[in-house]
Amino acid sequence: MKISVIGCGYLGAVHASAMAELGHEVIGIDVDERKIGELAAGRPPFFEPGLPEILTSATASGRLRFSTDMADAAGAEVHFLAVGTPQTAGSHAADLRFVDAAFEGLIPHLADGALVVGKSTVPVGTATRLAERLAEVAPHASLAWNPEFLREGFAVKDTIEPDRLVYGVADDAAAATLDEIYRAALDAGTPRIVTDYPTAELVKVAANAFLATKISFINAMAEIAEATGADVTQLADAIGHDARIGRRFLNAGVGFGGGCLPKDIRAFSARAEELGRGDSVAFLKEVDSINLRRRQRVVDLAVEALGGSVNERRVAVLGVTFKPDSDDVRDSPALDVAVQLKGLGAEVVATDPEGLENARLRHPQLAYEASTTEALRDADLVVLVTEWSEYRGLDPAEVRDLVSNPTVIDGRNVLDPVSWRAAGWTYRGLGRP
Ligand code: UDX
């Protein structure tokens, strides 16, 4: 099919490339000229495993093109809206300016029978509002909402082989068009839920709210473990064996961050309040607070580990991205910890395999070091806050020889306390004795 993807960020660039990989003819549109220039040259403007390969093959095949001109979307039968919905400055609500601008910009270019498909995460009620607008100004086109559940680091796989497909539609024709687009996934047995607009919008925010709650639940248990001498990682293993609970997303640590979970739970709360149902998701405020407390806990542990002050002490911070296999530092707990330690006077040296460029743009006041070895050299304290495999695999005896004081705070509970202690380290995990 002929497809346009409006918005070429983490979501849109992957979606456009994956759709072309599946054989569709795709045009990716974005207002950012630099981003479009990079993508057109086959270079992803961010780090995502597997994306360079499909981007290169799709652009080389001619099935994938990029443009900054919305008019180039005109020939498409289906238009995916994949622009960002960030948190509004000074409020918890989602900022819909990019969605509205993309939608309005697209309207003059909609061909007869075109389908506009929302992928962005939006407050429930948005799709109905956009469908009403479309009925007024472009009744020859229709709207569907098709939320995206991709995880950074697995975005290509999650797009080509999703766990499930959710279509929020107003008629069968829209569902049939989406079926045509996702034929490969459907043939492979991917479950498909066809529903109305509000349900489709809510599925996405409910999924993210549940995941955030699961992480904050185990982090709350970590707080109790810290007060009692229990070990939250063993607790997670034990409760995780109950298939109703499951072990995934029960890793206690410095908490969740990124461009989705934090802003999505806040936007959900804000929307629920608008609907007069703030009480129904009041727990999400607690989920957010527990999550933010874990960052503070790591900072407090660092101060404690250095005898009451980090001032002028050299702290190696391992990781700045919000999770491994990503260069994304949006709302990153790791970067937040580094910034807070710097604020307390520490000589922070932050390192990360992929995130340094983005971190430097946001926080130029920090010292960044690409080499893990150099970051660790002469450190008075090591703080691991993003569980890149390189850091998980560090040899405690080798690192012992680099640092000036062998104390480590494992903000992701991924190091083996026994072997680190055996190599002479003072080890502190989160919610572990
Ligand atoms: C998330 C959702 O998983 C995805 O379905 C949605 O489409 C977008 O938001 P993503 O932001 O890529 O994806 O990250 P995810 O893998 O969910 O991790 C989010 C955060 O939670 C990370 O900071 C991660 O470190 C943290 N996390 C995850 C934990 O602290 N503990 C866990 O057990 C799992």
XYZ file of C-alpha atoms and ligand atoms in Angstrom:
467
model
C 0.000 0.000 0.000
C 0.990 3.630 -0.336
C 1.648 4.947 3.138
C 2.778 8.194 4.710
C 4.185 8.452 8.227
C 3.962 11.936 9.707
C 6.580 12.447 12.408
C 9.914 10.623 12.173
C 11.077 10.340 15.779
C 11.686 7.097 17.706
C 8.215 5.890 16.764
C 7.741 7.235 13.225
C 11.196 6.484 11.816
C 10.920 2.868 12.952
C 7.334 2.551 11.746
C 8.150 4.011 8.318
C 11.172 1.729 7.878
C 9.297 -1.347 9.100
C 6.329 -0.685 6.787
C 8.710 -0.374 3.831
C 10.456 -3.554 4.948
C 7.050 -5.275 4.789
C 6.748 -4.217 1.140
C 4.685 -1.031 1.381
C 5.607 2.153 -0.440
C 6.332 4.704 2.277
C 7.011 8.408 2.582
C 8.213 9.684 5.942
C 7.481 13.339 6.717
C 8.977 15.507 9.438
C 9.452 19.248 9.939
C 13.029 18.684 11.160
C 15.283 19.082 8.097
C 18.348 17.631 9.782
C 16.456 14.495 10.802
C 14.983 14.040 7.331
C 18.420 14.570 5.753
C 19.932 11.847 7.936
C 17.093 9.401 7.338
C 17.141 9.973 3.582
C 20.851 9.169 3.637
C 20.047 5.895 5.394
C 21.392 7.047 8.783
C 19.027 6.821 11.767
C 19.256 10.050 13.809
C 19.113 7.968 17.021
C 20.400 4.619 18.245
C 18.063 1.686 17.762
C 19.349 -1.859 17.197
C 18.287 -3.252 13.806
C 17.083 0.085 12.448
C 20.174 0.922 10.331
C 19.781 -2.365 8.466
C 16.107 -1.965 7.510
C 16.476 1.760 6.856
C 19.343 1.128 4.450
C 17.639 -1.714 2.621
C 14.307 0.140 2.373
C 15.797 3.408 1.109
C 17.982 1.490 -1.376
C 14.930 -0.395 -2.708
C 13.196 2.931 -3.410
C 10.224 1.905 -1.258
C 11.117 4.412 1.460
C 11.532 8.145 0.924
C 11.614 11.111 3.260
C 10.488 14.706 2.914
C 9.860 17.850 4.946
C 6.967 18.801 2.679
C 3.538 17.574 3.778
C 2.351 17.831 0.158
C 4.507 14.764 -0.562
C 2.083 12.726 1.582
C -0.702 13.470 -0.918
C -0.521 10.238 -2.921
C -0.813 7.926 0.086
C -3.877 5.799 0.877
C -3.029 5.594 4.554
C -1.419 8.307 6.701
C 0.046 7.386 10.080
C 0.287 10.162 12.657
C 3.383 9.387 14.694
C 4.297 12.757 16.200
C 5.223 13.243 19.852
C 2.821 14.091 22.689
C 5.212 15.443 25.332
C 4.261 16.675 28.778
C 3.029 20.271 28.689
C 5.385 22.691 30.436
C 3.955 23.608 33.837
C 1.264 20.907 33.823
C 0.896 17.132 33.756
C -1.334 17.098 30.677
C -0.177 15.921 27.251
C 0.744 18.637 24.781
C -1.283 17.943 21.638
C 0.110 20.762 19.553
C 2.133 18.453 17.320
C -0.793 16.091 16.756
C -3.113 18.958 15.891
C -0.569 20.637 13.625
C 0.200 17.417 11.747
C -3.489 16.627 11.383
C -4.422 20.094 10.133
C -1.420 20.146 7.799
C -2.450 16.835 6.321
C -6.124 17.673 5.672
C -5.601 19.535 2.348
C -3.632 16.549 1.011
C -6.118 13.775 1.769
C -7.189 11.824 -1.315
C -10.666 10.322 -1.695
C -11.014 7.331 0.626
C -7.795 8.084 2.524
C -7.435 6.683 6.021
C -5.710 8.709 8.745
C -4.323 6.404 11.441
C -3.299 7.825 14.801
C -0.338 6.104 16.448
C 0.659 8.783 18.926
C -0.280 8.260 22.589
C -3.108 10.705 23.223
C -5.590 11.559 25.981
C -8.802 9.573 25.577
C -11.291 11.603 23.545
C -8.740 12.939 21.063
C -9.656 10.514 18.266
C -13.361 11.354 18.511
C -12.526 15.051 18.317
C -10.298 14.515 15.254
C -12.902 12.281 13.576
C -15.524 14.997 14.032
C -13.187 17.546 12.509
C -12.499 15.222 9.581
C -16.240 14.707 9.002
C -16.567 18.507 8.710
C -13.616 19.383 6.504
C -12.731 16.161 4.668
C -15.731 13.804 4.720
C -14.133 11.773 1.922
C -11.499 10.548 4.434
C -11.779 8.548 7.664
C -9.898 8.018 10.912
C -8.593 5.043 12.890
C -6.594 4.877 16.125
C -3.949 2.174 16.189
C -1.769 2.519 19.305
C 1.849 1.480 19.238
C 3.423 -0.605 22.003
C 7.031 -0.685 20.839
C 9.846 -0.668 23.353
C 13.025 1.230 22.597
C 15.843 -1.222 22.022
C 13.357 -3.722 20.512
C 11.450 -1.252 18.369
C 12.008 -2.961 15.002
C 10.982 -6.380 16.271
C 8.010 -4.944 18.184
C 6.794 -3.204 15.020
C 7.205 -6.123 12.629
C 6.112 -8.794 15.119
C 3.836 -7.001 17.599
C 2.302 -8.760 20.645
C -1.104 -7.582 19.517
C -2.760 -5.176 17.119
C -5.400 -2.785 18.389
C -7.639 -0.948 15.937
C -9.922 1.811 17.129
C -12.272 2.277 14.174
C -15.643 3.678 13.235
C -16.352 1.190 10.431
C -15.313 -2.167 8.957
C -13.616 -0.576 5.947
C -10.953 1.011 8.178
C -10.289 -2.343 9.864
C -9.963 -4.018 6.449
C -7.407 -1.415 5.351
C -5.372 -1.950 8.509
C -5.553 -5.713 7.959
C -4.019 -5.204 4.543
C -1.160 -3.209 6.042
C -0.476 -5.713 8.815
C -1.104 -8.817 6.685
C 2.268 -10.409 7.565
C 1.748 -10.082 11.320
C -1.850 -11.292 11.087
C -0.807 -14.320 9.027
C 1.730 -15.105 11.740
C -1.141 -15.286 14.237
C -0.852 -11.881 15.946
C -4.006 -11.257 18.008
C -6.093 -8.347 16.761
C -8.605 -6.370 18.785
C -11.044 -4.242 16.830
C -12.741 -1.661 19.003
C -13.941 1.935 19.241
C -11.775 5.045 19.520
C -11.849 5.574 23.293
C -11.025 1.940 24.044
C -8.082 1.979 21.633
C -6.741 5.192 23.170
C -7.192 3.820 26.680
C -5.512 0.484 25.906
C -2.243 2.297 25.384
C -2.310 4.443 28.510
C -3.688 1.575 30.608
C -0.828 -0.678 29.462
C 1.783 1.926 30.346
C 0.058 2.714 33.654
C 0.082 -0.984 34.539
C 3.776 -1.370 33.685
C 4.695 1.740 35.677
C 2.632 0.470 38.613
C 4.369 -2.892 38.490
C 7.790 -1.249 38.647
C 6.747 1.095 41.453
C 5.214 -1.825 43.336
C 8.534 -3.653 43.447
C 10.345 -0.421 44.261
C 7.941 0.103 47.189
C 8.870 -3.407 48.315
C 12.514 -2.367 48.008
C 11.836 0.452 50.449
C 10.321 -2.018 52.911
C 13.217 -4.408 52.299
C 15.645 -1.619 53.148
C 13.892 -1.110 56.482
C 13.901 -4.803 57.354
C 17.044 -6.332 55.877
C 15.100 -8.343 53.287
C 16.331 -8.809 49.698
C 13.935 -7.427 47.086
C 15.546 -9.327 44.195
C 14.842 -12.676 45.903
C 11.374 -11.440 46.780
C 10.774 -10.590 43.099
C 12.010 -14.036 42.026
C 9.735 -15.704 44.533
C 6.544 -13.783 43.743
C 7.400 -13.820 40.032
C 7.061 -17.607 39.949
C 3.340 -17.089 40.436
C 2.192 -17.014 36.814
C -0.517 -14.514 37.755
C 2.193 -12.072 38.824
C 5.084 -12.921 36.476
C 8.733 -11.930 36.916
C 8.968 -9.350 34.105
C 8.963 -5.656 35.071
C 9.711 -6.563 38.686
C 13.291 -5.306 38.692
C 13.726 -2.908 41.572
C 16.266 -0.145 41.120
C 16.515 3.526 40.302
C 13.098 3.377 38.636
C 11.518 4.055 35.284
C 12.133 6.929 32.914
C 12.084 7.561 29.178
C 9.841 9.363 26.759
C 6.729 7.298 27.587
C 6.029 5.877 31.032
C 6.552 9.028 33.150
C 4.674 11.443 30.910
C 1.960 8.930 30.023
C 0.960 8.258 33.637
C 0.912 12.005 34.343
C -1.169 12.724 31.239
C -3.538 9.904 32.210
C -4.046 11.444 35.660
C -4.613 14.876 34.133
C -7.161 13.513 31.658
C -8.964 11.494 34.345
C -9.279 14.666 36.418
C -10.780 16.495 33.434
C -13.292 13.661 33.161
C -14.186 13.972 36.838
C -12.572 10.593 37.535
C -9.324 11.715 39.131
C -9.939 9.377 42.091
C -9.914 6.333 39.808
C -6.242 6.780 38.978
C -5.124 8.700 42.064
C -2.739 5.795 42.728
C -0.712 6.868 39.687
C 0.478 9.910 41.647
C 1.820 7.494 44.257
C 3.401 5.411 41.481
C 5.156 8.560 40.255
C 6.273 9.555 43.775
C 7.675 6.108 44.597
C 9.526 6.195 41.296
C 11.079 9.610 41.900
C 12.025 8.642 45.482
C 14.304 5.904 44.131
C 16.480 8.482 42.377
C 16.798 10.333 45.678
C 17.627 7.042 47.401
C 20.608 6.501 45.096
C 21.833 10.041 45.772
C 21.412 9.532 49.539
C 23.299 6.234 49.363
C 26.122 7.990 47.507
C 26.358 10.656 50.203
C 26.301 7.983 52.908
C 28.912 5.866 51.119
C 31.299 8.816 51.029
C 30.915 9.563 54.731
C 28.288 12.309 54.608
C 29.347 14.447 51.634
C 30.133 13.938 47.975
C 31.664 17.411 47.697
C 34.830 17.345 45.575
C 34.771 13.544 45.493
C 35.143 11.809 42.158
C 32.051 9.806 41.247
C 31.948 7.578 38.172
C 28.364 7.346 36.919
C 27.874 4.306 34.675
C 25.004 5.026 32.306
C 23.057 8.136 31.359
C 20.269 6.667 29.201
C 16.915 5.673 30.699
C 17.598 2.048 29.799
C 20.232 0.046 27.902
C 20.292 -0.336 24.106
C 18.973 3.189 23.622
C 20.544 6.635 23.350
C 17.435 8.227 24.848
C 18.000 10.397 27.914
C 14.465 11.781 28.188
C 13.450 11.735 31.860
C 16.369 9.406 32.514
C 16.783 8.399 36.168
C 20.490 7.824 35.465
C 21.104 11.327 34.160
C 19.000 12.779 36.960
C 21.205 11.058 39.558
C 24.356 12.353 37.826
C 22.984 15.903 37.781
C 21.931 15.757 41.440
C 25.354 14.476 42.519
C 27.004 17.261 40.532
C 24.667 19.717 42.288
C 25.986 18.436 45.612
C 29.529 19.277 44.569
C 30.697 15.872 43.334
C 33.185 15.643 40.476
C 30.900 13.526 38.352
C 32.333 11.660 35.375
C 29.474 10.121 33.431
C 29.887 7.458 30.793
C 27.534 5.588 28.478
C 27.950 3.547 25.287
C 25.400 5.564 23.285
C 23.857 8.391 25.276
C 26.679 10.888 25.804
C 25.812 13.189 22.918
C 22.194 13.579 24.010
C 23.205 13.953 27.657
C 25.743 16.664 26.829
C 23.106 18.671 24.954
C 20.849 18.664 28.021
C 23.447 18.932 30.759
C 26.678 20.450 29.469
C 27.796 21.069 33.068
C 28.663 17.392 33.569
C 31.985 15.811 32.583
C 31.515 13.010 30.070
C 33.949 10.237 29.247
C 33.430 7.732 26.458
C 35.804 5.131 27.838
C 34.481 3.116 30.778
C 38.034 2.549 31.989
C 38.817 6.280 32.031
C 35.520 7.073 33.745
C 36.353 4.570 36.469
C 39.945 5.675 36.946
C 40.599 7.153 40.403
C 36.900 7.153 41.299
C 35.981 7.516 44.966
C 32.611 5.965 44.206
C 31.077 4.007 41.311
C 27.336 4.393 40.669
C 25.775 2.023 38.121
C 22.459 3.472 36.956
C 21.857 1.986 33.474
C 22.335 -1.754 33.103
C 24.259 -1.847 29.806
C 25.697 -5.339 29.296
C 29.194 -3.829 29.356
C 28.645 -2.708 32.952
C 26.937 -5.919 34.027
C 29.987 -7.792 32.765
C 32.629 -5.689 34.558
C 35.256 -7.744 36.338
C 35.278 -6.526 39.958
C 38.960 -7.419 40.433
C 40.039 -5.467 37.344
C 37.924 -2.442 38.223
C 39.267 -2.596 41.779
C 42.704 -1.712 40.418
C 41.381 1.353 38.565
C 39.438 3.141 41.289
C 40.839 4.904 44.317
C 38.104 3.673 46.642
C 36.272 0.379 45.910
C 32.689 1.300 46.709
C 29.884 0.623 44.253
C 26.200 1.515 44.285
C 24.310 -0.853 42.032
C 21.275 1.227 41.080
C 19.863 -1.576 38.923
C 20.648 -4.614 41.105
C 22.500 -6.311 38.273
C 25.912 -6.972 39.821
C 26.640 -10.074 41.868
C 27.164 -8.800 45.429
C 29.080 -11.948 46.429
C 31.771 -11.635 43.761
C 32.078 -7.854 44.129
C 32.465 -8.125 47.909
C 34.913 -10.998 47.480
C 37.033 -8.707 45.269
C 37.235 -6.171 48.095
C 34.328 -3.888 47.219
C 31.799 -2.259 49.487
C 28.612 -3.101 47.576
C 25.237 -1.368 48.009
C 22.196 -2.418 45.974
C 18.666 -1.054 46.189
C 16.441 -3.039 48.532
C 19.210 -5.551 49.136
C 21.083 -6.057 52.389
C 7.487 1.606 27.255
C 6.539 0.432 27.087
O 7.171 -0.759 27.529
C 6.127 0.300 25.645
O 5.193 -0.751 25.484
C 5.495 1.614 25.184
O 5.161 1.549 23.821
C 6.459 2.779 25.429
O 6.871 2.801 26.786
P 10.082 2.030 26.768
O 9.870 3.439 27.198
O 10.912 1.744 25.563
O 8.674 1.318 26.503
O 10.771 1.314 28.000
P 10.525 0.045 28.925
O 11.311 -1.097 28.458
O 9.092 -0.163 29.187
O 11.215 0.583 30.266
C 10.747 1.770 30.884
C 11.569 2.109 32.083
O 11.285 1.206 33.150
C 13.082 2.071 31.886
O 13.641 3.214 32.514
C 13.491 0.802 32.602
O 14.805 0.875 33.084
C 12.483 0.754 33.727
N 12.250 -0.600 34.273
C 11.744 -1.582 33.464
C 12.522 -0.859 35.612
O 12.972 0.001 36.364
N 12.274 -2.114 36.093
C 11.759 -3.111 35.326
O 11.562 -4.215 35.850
C 11.496 -2.834 33.961
